[in-house]
Amino acid sequence: MRYRLAGMAVICVAGALMVNGGAAYAAESKSLPKDSSTSIEEAFGEPVGALALLDSEKTEEEYKSAAKQAEGALWGYTNLGISNVDDNLNIRKIPDEEGKLIGKLPSNAACELVSQEGEWTYIRSGKVEGYVKSEFLLDGWEAKKRAMEQISRVAVVNTTSLKVREQPNTDCEVITLVPNGEELEVVEEMDDWVKIMIDDEENYVSAEFVKIEEKLGSAITLTELMYGQGVSDVRVDLCQYAKQFVGNPYVWGGTSLTKGADCSGFVLSVFKKYGISLPRTSGSQANAGRKISMAEAQPGDLIFYAKGGRINHVALYIGGGQVVHASSPKTGIKISNYNYRTPAKVVRVLP
């Protein structure tokens, strides 16, 4: 006997009850009405992960198996929460507006909902645990819907140094090298190759040396927002200014920090705020300052990347081995490890 979705409340993805220090947070469990003729696709959008098992037609045993998986972790979260803010949601050590800031949860990023204390919710996300204002979180059904709109497929590098190629063959040019553990945005999976995005360009990597995963954004730690000692105030201020635009859109040819910029437009506009005029393109910006080594780099210096020996991307070094840059239309302005691809040149513009 086979079952259709109509007339059955087959979708019931319940958040598990989690206990922390005696307090508990239970995400709302929701299901389709019993008389619903809504399809899985209409209810969830295109199925993803465990939810893809919930097709519009399944045997009873297949439904039981799918339901069992759906009751478990979705994308690594058993009690999924999504930040519902335009920029970043502050994470604090205690449930108080004056509490110590320990991290930030970017717009539409995911977290584990652990417990609720009045107007505050205790969360876990990435390497951060702390309190956020509950009014800025989605949970239950709304969180799952938002998550599926934001989910990304990434290729996680599982070899020491992955070659990124211009075409899906070993005879073509190697564009850059990507270190172990880096995540590359997936465009298309092929038989032996994966088409990926390196910033705003499509390239290819061998499927043998990556693992494809579904991923949601997560919290940024306080360490990722801090700088090393001995850095001038203007450098700290410039980097802090640049990072407030993380999550804003990438627009090719754009220079707006809020409405959209490409890599060189982002850098140009950040430095313009501090009275420094830079050329428009990344290739020209690479010749605008003094060349230094990566070992000399300080927050506020510029790191350039190349394709075929030609500079085609620029990022702002923010210290701690990280850069902020306008990466691609999918990811927008983001923070990455400085060596997420092989640096070609480091330039100092600030005195």
Coordinates of C-alpha atoms in Angstrom, one line a residue:
M1 CA 0.0 0.0 0.0
R2 CA 1.3 3.5 -0.9
Y3 CA 0.5 6.7 0.8
R4 CA -0.1 10.2 -0.7
L5 CA 0.6 13.3 1.3
A6 CA -3.0 14.5 1.0
G7 CA -5.0 13.6 4.0
M8 CA -2.0 12.7 6.1
A9 CA -0.1 14.7 8.7
V10 CA 3.2 13.1 7.6
I11 CA 5.5 16.0 8.3
C12 CA 6.3 16.4 12.0
V13 CA 9.8 17.6 12.6
A14 CA 9.9 18.1 16.3
G15 CA 12.7 19.9 18.1
A16 CA 14.2 17.7 20.9
L17 CA 13.9 18.9 24.5
M18 CA 17.3 20.1 25.7
V19 CA 18.1 20.8 29.3
N20 CA 20.7 23.2 30.5
G21 CA 21.1 24.1 34.2
G22 CA 17.6 23.0 35.0
A23 CA 16.0 25.2 32.2
A24 CA 14.6 23.7 29.1
Y25 CA 13.7 25.0 25.7
A26 CA 11.3 23.0 23.5
A27 CA 10.9 24.1 19.8
E28 CA 7.4 24.1 18.5
S29 CA 6.4 20.9 16.6
K30 CA 4.3 21.5 13.6
S31 CA 2.7 19.3 11.0
L32 CA 0.5 19.7 7.9
P33 CA -3.2 19.7 8.6
K34 CA -4.8 16.2 8.2
D35 CA -7.0 17.4 5.4
S36 CA -4.1 19.2 3.6
S37 CA -3.4 18.6 -0.1
T38 CA -0.2 20.5 0.2
S39 CA 2.8 18.8 -1.4
I40 CA 6.2 18.5 0.2
E41 CA 7.6 20.9 -2.4
E42 CA 4.9 23.5 -1.6
A43 CA 5.4 23.1 2.1
F44 CA 9.2 23.1 2.3
G45 CA 10.3 24.4 -1.1
E46 CA 12.8 22.1 -2.8
P47 CA 13.5 19.3 -0.3
V48 CA 17.0 19.3 1.3
G49 CA 18.8 16.7 3.4
A50 CA 16.7 14.5 5.6
L51 CA 13.6 16.3 4.4
A52 CA 14.3 15.1 0.8
L53 CA 13.2 11.7 2.0
L54 CA 9.7 13.0 2.6
D55 CA 8.5 12.7 -1.0
S56 CA 4.8 13.0 -2.0
E57 CA 4.7 9.2 -2.3
K58 CA 6.2 6.7 0.1
T59 CA 5.5 3.3 1.4
E60 CA 4.6 3.0 5.1
E61 CA 8.0 1.7 6.0
E62 CA 9.7 4.4 4.0
Y63 CA 7.7 7.0 5.8
K64 CA 8.7 5.5 9.2
S65 CA 12.4 5.6 8.1
A66 CA 12.1 9.2 6.9
A67 CA 10.3 10.3 10.0
K68 CA 13.0 8.8 12.2
Q69 CA 15.7 10.8 10.4
A70 CA 13.6 14.0 10.4
E71 CA 13.3 13.7 14.2
G72 CA 17.1 13.8 14.5
A73 CA 19.5 16.6 13.7
L74 CA 18.7 18.9 10.8
W75 CA 22.1 20.1 9.4
G76 CA 23.6 19.3 12.8
Y77 CA 20.9 21.0 14.9
T78 CA 18.3 19.1 16.9
N79 CA 16.6 22.4 18.1
L80 CA 17.2 24.8 15.2
G81 CA 17.1 28.5 15.6
I82 CA 17.8 31.1 12.9
S83 CA 18.8 34.7 13.5
N84 CA 16.2 37.1 12.2
V85 CA 18.1 40.3 11.9
D86 CA 19.4 42.5 9.0
D87 CA 23.1 42.5 10.1
N88 CA 24.4 40.7 13.3
L89 CA 22.8 39.5 16.5
N90 CA 24.9 40.1 19.6
I91 CA 25.8 37.1 21.8
R92 CA 26.4 37.9 25.4
K93 CA 27.9 36.0 28.4
I94 CA 24.9 36.7 30.6
P95 CA 21.2 37.5 29.8
D96 CA 21.6 41.2 30.1
E97 CA 22.1 44.1 27.7
E98 CA 25.2 45.1 29.6
G99 CA 26.5 41.5 29.6
K100 CA 30.0 40.9 28.1
L101 CA 29.9 40.6 24.3
I102 CA 31.3 37.2 23.3
G103 CA 30.3 36.8 19.7
K104 CA 27.9 37.7 16.9
L105 CA 25.3 35.6 15.0
P106 CA 25.1 36.9 11.4
S107 CA 21.9 37.4 9.6
N108 CA 20.1 34.1 8.8
A109 CA 22.8 32.1 10.6
A110 CA 21.9 28.9 12.6
C111 CA 22.2 28.0 16.2
E112 CA 21.1 25.3 18.7
L113 CA 18.4 26.6 21.0
V114 CA 19.3 25.3 24.5
S115 CA 17.3 27.2 27.1
Q116 CA 15.1 30.2 27.5
E117 CA 15.3 32.8 30.4
G118 CA 12.6 35.4 30.1
E119 CA 13.4 37.6 27.0
W120 CA 16.7 35.8 26.4
T121 CA 17.6 32.5 24.8
Y122 CA 20.8 30.5 25.5
I123 CA 22.3 29.3 22.2
R124 CA 25.2 27.3 20.8
S125 CA 26.6 28.2 17.3
G126 CA 30.0 27.4 15.9
K127 CA 32.5 28.0 18.7
V128 CA 30.2 30.3 20.7
E129 CA 27.8 29.7 23.5
G130 CA 25.8 32.5 25.1
Y131 CA 22.6 34.5 25.3
V132 CA 20.7 36.4 22.6
K133 CA 17.5 38.3 22.7
S134 CA 14.7 35.8 21.8
E135 CA 12.7 38.4 19.8
F136 CA 15.4 38.2 17.1
L137 CA 15.3 34.4 16.7
L138 CA 13.1 32.2 14.5
D139 CA 12.3 28.7 15.8
G140 CA 10.2 25.7 14.9
W141 CA 8.5 25.7 11.5
E142 CA 9.6 29.3 10.6
A143 CA 13.3 28.4 11.4
K144 CA 13.2 25.3 9.1
K145 CA 11.6 27.3 6.3
R146 CA 14.2 30.1 6.5
A147 CA 17.0 27.5 6.8
M148 CA 16.0 25.9 3.5
E149 CA 16.1 29.3 1.8
Q150 CA 19.6 29.9 3.2
I151 CA 21.2 26.4 3.0
S152 CA 24.4 26.2 1.0
R153 CA 26.2 23.2 -0.5
V154 CA 29.9 23.3 0.2
A155 CA 32.9 21.2 -0.9
V156 CA 35.1 20.7 2.2
V157 CA 38.7 20.1 1.2
N158 CA 40.1 16.8 2.6
T159 CA 43.6 16.9 1.2
T160 CA 46.7 18.9 2.2
S161 CA 46.7 21.3 -0.8
L162 CA 43.8 21.1 -3.4
K163 CA 44.4 22.2 -6.9
V164 CA 41.7 24.4 -8.4
R165 CA 41.6 24.2 -12.2
E166 CA 40.1 26.4 -14.9
Q167 CA 38.5 23.4 -16.6
P168 CA 37.4 19.9 -15.4
N169 CA 40.6 18.1 -16.5
T170 CA 44.1 17.7 -15.3
D171 CA 45.7 19.1 -18.5
C172 CA 44.4 22.7 -17.9
E173 CA 45.9 25.5 -15.8
V174 CA 45.9 25.3 -12.0
I175 CA 44.3 28.5 -10.8
T176 CA 45.2 28.4 -7.2
L177 CA 45.8 26.0 -4.2
V178 CA 43.3 25.7 -1.4
P179 CA 44.3 24.3 2.1
N180 CA 42.8 21.4 4.0
G181 CA 39.5 22.1 5.7
E182 CA 38.5 25.1 3.5
E183 CA 34.9 25.2 2.3
L184 CA 34.2 26.0 -1.4
E185 CA 30.8 27.0 -2.7
V186 CA 29.4 24.3 -4.9
V187 CA 27.8 25.2 -8.2
E188 CA 27.4 21.8 -9.7
E189 CA 28.4 18.2 -9.0
M190 CA 29.8 16.2 -11.9
D191 CA 31.0 12.6 -12.2
D192 CA 34.7 13.2 -11.3
W193 CA 34.7 17.0 -10.8
V194 CA 32.9 19.6 -8.8
K195 CA 32.2 23.0 -10.2
I196 CA 32.9 25.6 -7.5
M197 CA 33.0 29.3 -6.9
I198 CA 36.3 30.9 -6.0
D199 CA 35.2 34.4 -5.2
D200 CA 33.2 35.5 -8.2
E201 CA 34.6 33.0 -10.8
E202 CA 33.6 29.4 -11.5
N203 CA 36.4 26.8 -11.4
Y204 CA 36.7 23.1 -10.9
V205 CA 38.2 20.7 -8.3
S206 CA 38.5 16.9 -8.2
A207 CA 35.6 15.3 -6.5
E208 CA 38.0 12.7 -5.0
F209 CA 39.5 15.3 -2.7
V210 CA 36.4 17.1 -1.3
K211 CA 33.4 16.1 0.8
I212 CA 30.1 17.7 -0.2
E213 CA 28.1 19.0 2.8
E214 CA 25.0 21.1 3.4
K215 CA 25.8 24.1 5.6
L216 CA 24.2 27.0 7.3
G217 CA 26.0 30.1 8.6
S218 CA 27.1 30.1 12.2
A219 CA 28.3 32.5 14.9
I220 CA 31.5 34.6 14.8
T221 CA 33.7 34.3 17.9
L222 CA 35.0 37.4 19.7
T223 CA 38.5 36.3 18.8
E224 CA 37.5 36.7 15.1
L225 CA 36.4 40.2 15.9
M226 CA 39.6 41.2 17.8
Y227 CA 43.0 42.4 16.7
G228 CA 46.6 41.9 17.8
Q229 CA 48.5 44.2 20.1
G230 CA 50.6 47.0 18.8
V231 CA 48.2 47.9 16.0
S232 CA 47.5 51.6 15.4
D233 CA 44.1 53.0 16.3
V234 CA 43.4 53.9 12.7
R235 CA 44.0 50.3 11.6
V236 CA 41.8 48.9 14.2
D237 CA 39.1 51.4 13.4
L238 CA 39.3 50.8 9.7
C239 CA 39.0 47.1 10.1
Q240 CA 36.1 47.4 12.5
Y241 CA 34.4 49.7 10.1
A242 CA 34.9 47.2 7.2
K243 CA 33.5 44.3 9.3
Q244 CA 30.2 45.9 10.0
F245 CA 29.3 45.3 6.4
V246 CA 29.7 41.5 6.6
G247 CA 26.6 39.9 5.1
N248 CA 25.9 42.8 2.7
P249 CA 25.6 41.9 -1.0
Y250 CA 28.2 41.4 -3.7
V251 CA 27.4 43.4 -6.8
W252 CA 29.8 43.3 -9.8
G253 CA 31.0 46.8 -10.5
G254 CA 29.4 48.1 -7.3
T255 CA 31.0 50.4 -4.7
S256 CA 28.2 50.7 -2.2
L257 CA 29.0 49.1 1.2
T258 CA 25.3 48.7 1.9
K259 CA 23.6 48.1 -1.5
G260 CA 26.4 46.0 -3.1
A261 CA 30.1 46.1 -4.0
D262 CA 32.6 43.9 -5.7
C263 CA 36.0 43.1 -4.2
S264 CA 37.9 46.3 -5.3
G265 CA 34.8 48.4 -4.8
F266 CA 34.5 47.3 -1.2
V267 CA 38.1 48.1 -0.5
L268 CA 37.9 51.4 -2.3
S269 CA 34.9 52.5 -0.3
V270 CA 36.3 51.4 3.0
F271 CA 39.6 53.4 2.5
K272 CA 37.7 56.4 1.1
K273 CA 36.1 56.7 4.5
Y274 CA 39.6 57.4 5.9
G275 CA 40.6 59.9 3.2
I276 CA 42.6 57.4 1.2
S277 CA 42.0 57.3 -2.6
L278 CA 42.5 54.0 -4.3
P279 CA 42.3 52.9 -8.0
R280 CA 39.1 51.2 -9.0
T281 CA 40.3 47.7 -10.0
S282 CA 42.1 45.0 -7.9
G283 CA 45.0 44.9 -10.5
S284 CA 45.5 48.7 -10.1
Q285 CA 45.2 48.6 -6.3
A286 CA 47.9 46.0 -6.2
N287 CA 50.3 48.7 -7.4
A288 CA 49.0 51.5 -5.1
G289 CA 51.1 50.8 -2.0
R290 CA 54.3 49.2 -0.8
K291 CA 54.8 45.5 -1.3
I292 CA 55.4 43.6 2.0
S293 CA 55.6 39.9 3.0
M294 CA 52.7 38.0 4.6
A295 CA 54.8 37.8 7.8
E296 CA 54.8 41.6 8.0
A297 CA 51.0 42.0 7.4
Q298 CA 49.0 44.0 9.9
P299 CA 45.3 44.7 10.1
G300 CA 44.5 47.2 7.3
D301 CA 46.9 45.8 4.8
L302 CA 45.6 44.4 1.5
I303 CA 46.0 40.8 0.2
F304 CA 45.7 40.1 -3.5
Y305 CA 45.0 36.9 -5.3
A306 CA 45.7 36.0 -8.9
K307 CA 44.5 33.8 -11.8
G308 CA 47.0 32.9 -14.5
G309 CA 49.4 35.4 -13.0
R310 CA 47.0 38.3 -13.2
I311 CA 45.6 39.9 -10.1
N312 CA 41.8 39.3 -10.0
H313 CA 40.8 39.7 -6.3
V314 CA 41.6 41.8 -3.3
A315 CA 40.8 41.4 0.4
L316 CA 41.4 43.4 3.6
Y317 CA 43.5 41.7 6.2
I318 CA 41.9 42.1 9.6
G319 CA 44.5 40.2 11.7
G320 CA 44.4 36.7 13.3
G321 CA 45.0 35.1 9.9
Q322 CA 41.7 36.4 8.4
V323 CA 40.5 38.8 5.7
V324 CA 37.2 40.5 5.0
H325 CA 36.2 40.8 1.4
A326 CA 33.3 41.0 -1.1
S327 CA 33.5 37.4 -2.3
S328 CA 30.7 36.3 -4.6
P329 CA 27.0 36.9 -5.4
K330 CA 26.1 33.9 -3.2
T331 CA 28.1 34.8 -0.1
G332 CA 28.4 38.6 -0.3
I333 CA 30.8 40.3 2.0
K334 CA 32.4 37.7 4.3
I335 CA 35.3 36.8 6.5
S336 CA 37.7 34.1 5.3
N337 CA 41.1 32.7 6.3
Y338 CA 43.7 34.7 4.4
N339 CA 45.0 31.6 2.7
Y340 CA 41.5 30.3 1.6
R341 CA 43.3 30.5 -1.8
T342 CA 47.0 31.2 -2.5
P343 CA 47.9 34.8 -1.9
A344 CA 49.8 36.4 -4.8
K345 CA 50.8 39.7 -3.2
V346 CA 50.5 41.7 0.0
V347 CA 50.4 45.5 -0.1
R348 CA 50.6 48.2 2.6
V349 CA 48.6 51.3 1.8
L350 CA 48.2 52.8 5.3
P351 CA 51.3 54.6 6.7

